[in-house]
Amino acid sequence: MTARDDLRETGAAVRRQLGLADWSGPELAPGFSRLGDEVMFGKLWARPGLSLEERMLATLSALTSQQRLPQLATYVGAALHIGMTPRMIQEVMIHCGMYSGFSTMENSLVVVADVLTRNGIPIPDVTLSEADLDELDTMGQDTMRDLHAERAEGGYAAPGPQSAAKLYGTAIQYLYGEVWNRPDISRRQRMVCSVAAFTAIDAEKQSRKFFRSALNVGLTKDEIVEIIMQTGPYSGFPRALNALVITDDVMD
């Protein structure tokens, strides 16, 4: 066997572990399924450094941020297969939707609901506690400081008369105050989603801020690198490579 044969077998084994079946029927193009097993699963999913669940969080984040909806449906099924809860999966879509837009959030939640229904799994129906706007502001400020420490009010988050402040107050209340404090997904898991989403949408300024802040929730630089690499096959290698350069810039 060649090294590529070994890589292909390793990738196929990981793919099956995710509950993703072998390709059936005629290939979309010669060698397409082989490329998938080698690049996505053999080269990336099989790497050490992150748990299978964390790699799935990064993958779902990249797919929802880029609105790759057919592939998102496939991987939502895979996420269920490896034991992720419906609520956690929903929260990935909500979290990333705050970065790439409410329309992406809605589209992706529809995909999640469809996959749950096809699998005979009830769509979660829970009541969440609701804070008033003043409480959201306080929660948001506290969360910003927890995540970003002394850099919480830097750049576009700086208080004052600049134009960004007109929108950033809403971000403090609803992104930091509401979304980052929603249940059923941990702060570390949310940061995995943020790192992957900012990579997928090529958000350089946010990447520079959050990649360093990921250290504050317990992620290591090596883990941040793995999260970024995981997005490569799903939102593009150029975006992942750009983000890896940023990682070195802000941490070295």
Tab-separated table of C-alpha atoms in Angstrom:
chain	number	residue	atom	x	y	z
A	1	MET	CA	0.000	0.000	0.000
A	2	THR	CA	1.132	3.564	-0.684
A	3	ALA	CA	1.106	6.402	1.814
A	4	ARG	CA	-1.968	7.794	0.063
A	5	ASP	CA	-3.712	4.438	0.378
A	6	ASP	CA	-3.022	4.482	4.127
A	7	LEU	CA	-4.248	8.064	4.376
A	8	ARG	CA	-7.403	7.193	2.448
A	9	GLU	CA	-8.136	4.242	4.743
A	10	THR	CA	-7.576	6.389	7.835
A	11	GLY	CA	-9.889	9.061	6.461
A	12	ALA	CA	-12.605	6.586	5.517
A	13	ALA	CA	-12.511	5.123	9.035
A	14	VAL	CA	-12.951	8.575	10.609
A	15	ARG	CA	-15.754	9.411	8.164
A	16	ARG	CA	-17.592	6.221	9.118
A	17	GLN	CA	-17.049	7.069	12.795
A	18	LEU	CA	-19.028	10.240	12.086
A	19	GLY	CA	-21.829	8.167	10.589
A	20	LEU	CA	-21.137	9.373	7.052
A	21	ALA	CA	-21.696	6.536	4.596
A	22	ASP	CA	-19.459	5.501	1.735
A	23	TRP	CA	-20.229	7.271	-1.511
A	24	SER	CA	-22.767	5.233	-3.517
A	25	GLY	CA	-23.541	5.467	-7.202
A	26	PRO	CA	-21.459	7.148	-9.883
A	27	GLU	CA	-18.929	9.697	-8.668
A	28	LEU	CA	-19.582	13.378	-9.253
A	29	ALA	CA	-16.131	13.549	-10.814
A	30	PRO	CA	-13.246	11.075	-11.081
A	31	GLY	CA	-11.456	10.777	-7.737
A	32	PHE	CA	-13.869	13.081	-5.864
A	33	SER	CA	-14.618	10.707	-2.979
A	34	ARG	CA	-10.937	9.824	-2.653
A	35	LEU	CA	-10.049	13.497	-2.274
A	36	GLY	CA	-12.651	13.866	0.453
A	37	ASP	CA	-11.386	10.886	2.431
A	38	GLU	CA	-7.775	11.990	2.117
A	39	VAL	CA	-8.039	15.749	2.614
A	40	MET	CA	-11.034	16.285	4.899
A	41	PHE	CA	-10.951	13.149	6.984
A	42	GLY	CA	-7.451	11.711	6.693
A	43	LYS	CA	-5.501	14.974	6.844
A	44	LEU	CA	-7.724	16.986	9.213
A	45	TRP	CA	-10.449	15.077	11.099
A	46	ALA	CA	-7.899	12.399	12.043
A	47	ARG	CA	-5.426	14.888	13.533
A	48	PRO	CA	-4.820	14.941	17.279
A	49	GLY	CA	-5.189	18.166	19.227
A	50	LEU	CA	-8.981	18.562	19.389
A	51	SER	CA	-11.828	16.318	20.438
A	52	LEU	CA	-14.167	14.983	17.773
A	53	GLU	CA	-16.902	17.242	19.184
A	54	GLU	CA	-14.702	20.352	18.942
A	55	ARG	CA	-13.857	19.544	15.335
A	56	MET	CA	-17.573	19.196	14.676
A	57	LEU	CA	-18.266	22.563	16.316
A	58	ALA	CA	-15.682	24.180	14.034
A	59	THR	CA	-17.104	22.422	10.976
A	60	LEU	CA	-20.710	23.390	11.713
A	61	SER	CA	-19.586	26.974	12.367
A	62	ALA	CA	-17.811	27.216	9.021
A	63	LEU	CA	-20.726	25.673	7.123
A	64	THR	CA	-23.424	27.849	8.697
A	65	SER	CA	-21.310	30.996	8.312
A	66	GLN	CA	-20.839	30.260	4.612
A	67	GLN	CA	-24.426	28.978	4.227
A	68	ARG	CA	-23.384	25.656	2.729
A	69	LEU	CA	-26.834	24.324	3.581
A	70	PRO	CA	-26.842	20.882	1.892
A	71	GLN	CA	-23.508	20.077	3.542
A	72	LEU	CA	-24.716	21.590	6.808
A	73	ALA	CA	-27.612	19.110	6.828
A	74	THR	CA	-25.165	16.235	6.355
A	75	TYR	CA	-22.989	17.358	9.226
A	76	VAL	CA	-25.900	18.087	11.555
A	77	GLY	CA	-26.757	14.419	11.102
A	78	ALA	CA	-23.145	13.518	11.855
A	79	ALA	CA	-23.168	15.756	14.959
A	80	LEU	CA	-26.201	13.882	16.267
A	81	HIS	CA	-24.458	10.597	15.471
A	82	ILE	CA	-21.477	11.438	17.706
A	83	GLY	CA	-23.731	12.478	20.576
A	84	MET	CA	-24.124	16.236	20.285
A	85	THR	CA	-27.485	17.385	21.604
A	86	PRO	CA	-30.059	19.193	19.468
A	87	ARG	CA	-29.814	22.214	21.753
A	88	MET	CA	-26.047	22.451	21.344
A	89	ILE	CA	-26.404	22.250	17.585
A	90	GLN	CA	-29.071	24.974	17.619
A	91	GLU	CA	-26.786	27.198	19.682
A	92	VAL	CA	-23.986	26.915	17.115
A	93	MET	CA	-26.347	28.350	14.500
A	94	ILE	CA	-27.498	31.154	16.796
A	95	HIS	CA	-23.980	32.032	17.897
A	96	CYS	CA	-22.525	32.168	14.391
A	97	GLY	CA	-25.608	33.928	13.051
A	98	MET	CA	-24.768	36.946	15.183
A	99	TYR	CA	-21.589	37.286	13.108
A	100	SER	CA	-22.875	36.456	9.632
A	101	GLY	CA	-26.462	37.702	9.937
A	102	PHE	CA	-29.900	36.707	11.176
A	103	SER	CA	-30.831	35.304	7.782
A	104	THR	CA	-28.043	32.738	8.093
A	105	MET	CA	-29.251	31.903	11.586
A	106	GLU	CA	-32.797	31.316	10.374
A	107	ASN	CA	-31.769	29.292	7.325
A	108	SER	CA	-29.513	27.071	9.403
A	109	LEU	CA	-32.074	26.525	12.159
A	110	VAL	CA	-34.535	25.391	9.478
A	111	VAL	CA	-31.940	22.854	8.320
A	112	VAL	CA	-31.451	21.637	11.899
A	113	ALA	CA	-35.224	21.294	12.400
A	114	ASP	CA	-35.541	19.322	9.150
A	115	VAL	CA	-32.762	16.913	10.151
A	116	LEU	CA	-34.266	16.416	13.605
A	117	THR	CA	-37.688	15.725	12.120
A	118	ARG	CA	-36.289	13.215	9.607
A	119	ASN	CA	-34.585	11.389	12.464
A	120	GLY	CA	-37.677	11.357	14.664
A	121	ILE	CA	-36.073	13.653	17.238
A	122	PRO	CA	-38.307	16.304	18.843
A	123	ILE	CA	-37.351	19.897	18.123
A	124	PRO	CA	-36.334	21.365	21.506
A	125	ASP	CA	-39.028	23.484	23.122
A	126	VAL	CA	-37.596	25.117	26.219
A	127	THR	CA	-38.256	28.424	27.955
A	128	LEU	CA	-35.191	30.566	28.543
A	129	SER	CA	-34.918	33.190	31.259
A	130	GLU	CA	-35.170	36.756	29.982
A	131	ALA	CA	-33.125	39.662	31.318
A	132	ASP	CA	-34.179	43.279	30.867
A	133	LEU	CA	-32.059	45.651	28.778
A	134	ASP	CA	-30.173	47.088	31.744
A	135	GLU	CA	-29.319	43.588	32.919
A	136	LEU	CA	-28.214	42.638	29.401
A	137	ASP	CA	-25.930	45.650	29.329
A	138	THR	CA	-24.339	44.661	32.641
A	139	MET	CA	-24.022	41.026	31.573
A	140	GLY	CA	-22.520	42.128	28.286
A	141	GLN	CA	-19.932	44.384	29.887
A	142	ASP	CA	-18.979	41.612	32.326
A	143	THR	CA	-18.695	39.041	29.542
A	144	MET	CA	-16.565	41.388	27.416
A	145	ARG	CA	-14.141	41.842	30.296
A	146	ASP	CA	-14.062	38.093	31.012
A	147	LEU	CA	-13.278	37.311	27.391
A	148	HIS	CA	-11.025	40.178	26.380
A	149	ALA	CA	-9.599	41.467	29.685
A	150	GLU	CA	-7.645	44.710	29.154
A	151	ARG	CA	-8.480	44.687	25.425
A	152	ALA	CA	-12.251	44.733	25.981
A	153	GLU	CA	-12.651	48.352	24.876
A	154	GLY	CA	-10.036	48.478	22.161
A	155	GLY	CA	-10.540	49.312	18.485
A	156	TYR	CA	-14.146	49.292	17.296
A	157	ALA	CA	-15.267	48.579	20.903
A	158	ALA	CA	-13.775	51.804	22.261
A	159	PRO	CA	-16.325	54.026	24.035
A	160	GLY	CA	-16.831	57.509	22.664
A	161	PRO	CA	-18.369	59.415	19.775
A	162	GLN	CA	-17.029	57.284	16.890
A	163	SER	CA	-19.581	55.804	14.496
A	164	ALA	CA	-19.028	52.210	15.638
A	165	ALA	CA	-20.342	53.085	19.110
A	166	LYS	CA	-23.814	53.632	17.640
A	167	LEU	CA	-24.058	49.918	16.852
A	168	TYR	CA	-21.711	48.456	19.422
A	169	GLY	CA	-24.083	49.080	22.322
A	170	THR	CA	-26.487	46.610	20.731
A	171	ALA	CA	-23.624	44.134	20.283
A	172	ILE	CA	-22.773	44.458	23.981
A	173	GLN	CA	-26.346	43.745	25.032
A	174	TYR	CA	-27.304	41.010	22.626
A	175	LEU	CA	-24.081	39.349	21.521
A	176	TYR	CA	-22.104	39.479	24.744
A	177	GLY	CA	-25.001	39.839	27.195
A	178	GLU	CA	-27.573	37.515	25.621
A	179	VAL	CA	-25.933	35.053	23.243
A	180	TRP	CA	-22.658	34.364	25.066
A	181	ASN	CA	-24.690	33.591	28.208
A	182	ARG	CA	-27.313	31.304	26.674
A	183	PRO	CA	-27.381	27.766	28.138
A	184	ASP	CA	-26.557	24.335	26.685
A	185	ILE	CA	-23.131	25.222	25.301
A	186	SER	CA	-20.073	26.238	27.300
A	187	ARG	CA	-18.035	29.402	26.935
A	188	ARG	CA	-15.091	27.383	25.616
A	189	GLN	CA	-17.360	25.772	23.014
A	190	ARG	CA	-18.683	29.177	21.988
A	191	MET	CA	-15.130	30.380	21.495
A	192	VAL	CA	-14.447	27.411	19.212
A	193	CYS	CA	-17.441	28.585	17.180
A	194	SER	CA	-16.228	32.204	17.147
A	195	VAL	CA	-12.717	31.312	15.993
A	196	ALA	CA	-14.103	29.102	13.223
A	197	ALA	CA	-16.775	31.600	12.168
A	198	PHE	CA	-14.405	34.572	11.968
A	199	THR	CA	-12.042	32.435	9.917
A	200	ALA	CA	-14.879	31.389	7.585
A	201	ILE	CA	-16.070	34.950	6.954
A	202	ASP	CA	-12.528	36.385	6.762
A	203	ALA	CA	-13.157	38.887	9.571
A	204	GLU	CA	-9.595	40.065	10.194
A	205	LYS	CA	-10.161	42.633	12.965
A	206	GLN	CA	-12.425	40.301	14.941
A	207	SER	CA	-9.993	37.430	14.401
A	208	ARG	CA	-7.133	39.482	15.825
A	209	LYS	CA	-9.178	40.208	18.941
A	210	PHE	CA	-10.793	36.823	19.520
A	211	PHE	CA	-7.840	34.580	18.702
A	212	ARG	CA	-5.942	36.063	21.640
A	213	SER	CA	-9.046	36.066	23.821
A	214	ALA	CA	-9.496	32.345	23.177
A	215	LEU	CA	-6.579	31.838	25.566
A	216	ASN	CA	-8.729	33.379	28.325
A	217	VAL	CA	-11.310	30.582	28.115
A	218	GLY	CA	-8.759	27.777	28.293
A	219	LEU	CA	-7.872	27.168	24.662
A	220	THR	CA	-4.190	26.858	23.826
A	221	LYS	CA	-2.507	28.308	20.755
A	222	ASP	CA	-2.147	24.792	19.356
A	223	GLU	CA	-5.883	24.212	19.778
A	224	ILE	CA	-6.698	27.545	18.115
A	225	VAL	CA	-4.505	26.526	15.183
A	226	GLU	CA	-6.355	23.203	14.930
A	227	ILE	CA	-9.756	24.953	14.949
A	228	ILE	CA	-8.656	27.216	12.108
A	229	MET	CA	-7.186	24.322	10.125
A	230	GLN	CA	-10.406	22.358	10.517
A	231	THR	CA	-12.312	25.024	8.593
A	232	GLY	CA	-10.026	24.745	5.557
A	233	PRO	CA	-11.988	22.182	3.506
A	234	TYR	CA	-15.339	23.769	4.400
A	235	SER	CA	-14.831	27.507	3.901
A	236	GLY	CA	-11.621	27.490	1.914
A	237	PHE	CA	-7.902	27.027	2.448
A	238	PRO	CA	-7.067	30.689	1.643
A	239	ARG	CA	-9.229	31.913	4.549
A	240	ALA	CA	-7.717	29.352	6.913
A	241	LEU	CA	-4.173	30.206	5.850
A	242	ASN	CA	-4.857	33.933	6.313
A	243	ALA	CA	-6.192	33.223	9.805
A	244	LEU	CA	-3.152	31.123	10.707
A	245	VAL	CA	-0.915	34.065	9.804
A	246	ILE	CA	-3.017	36.258	12.125
A	247	THR	CA	-2.609	33.702	14.902
A	248	ASP	CA	1.157	33.987	14.719
A	249	ASP	CA	0.948	37.780	14.534
A	250	VAL	CA	-1.142	38.168	17.696
A	251	MET	CA	0.472	35.454	19.818
A	252	ASP	CA	4.176	35.404	18.967
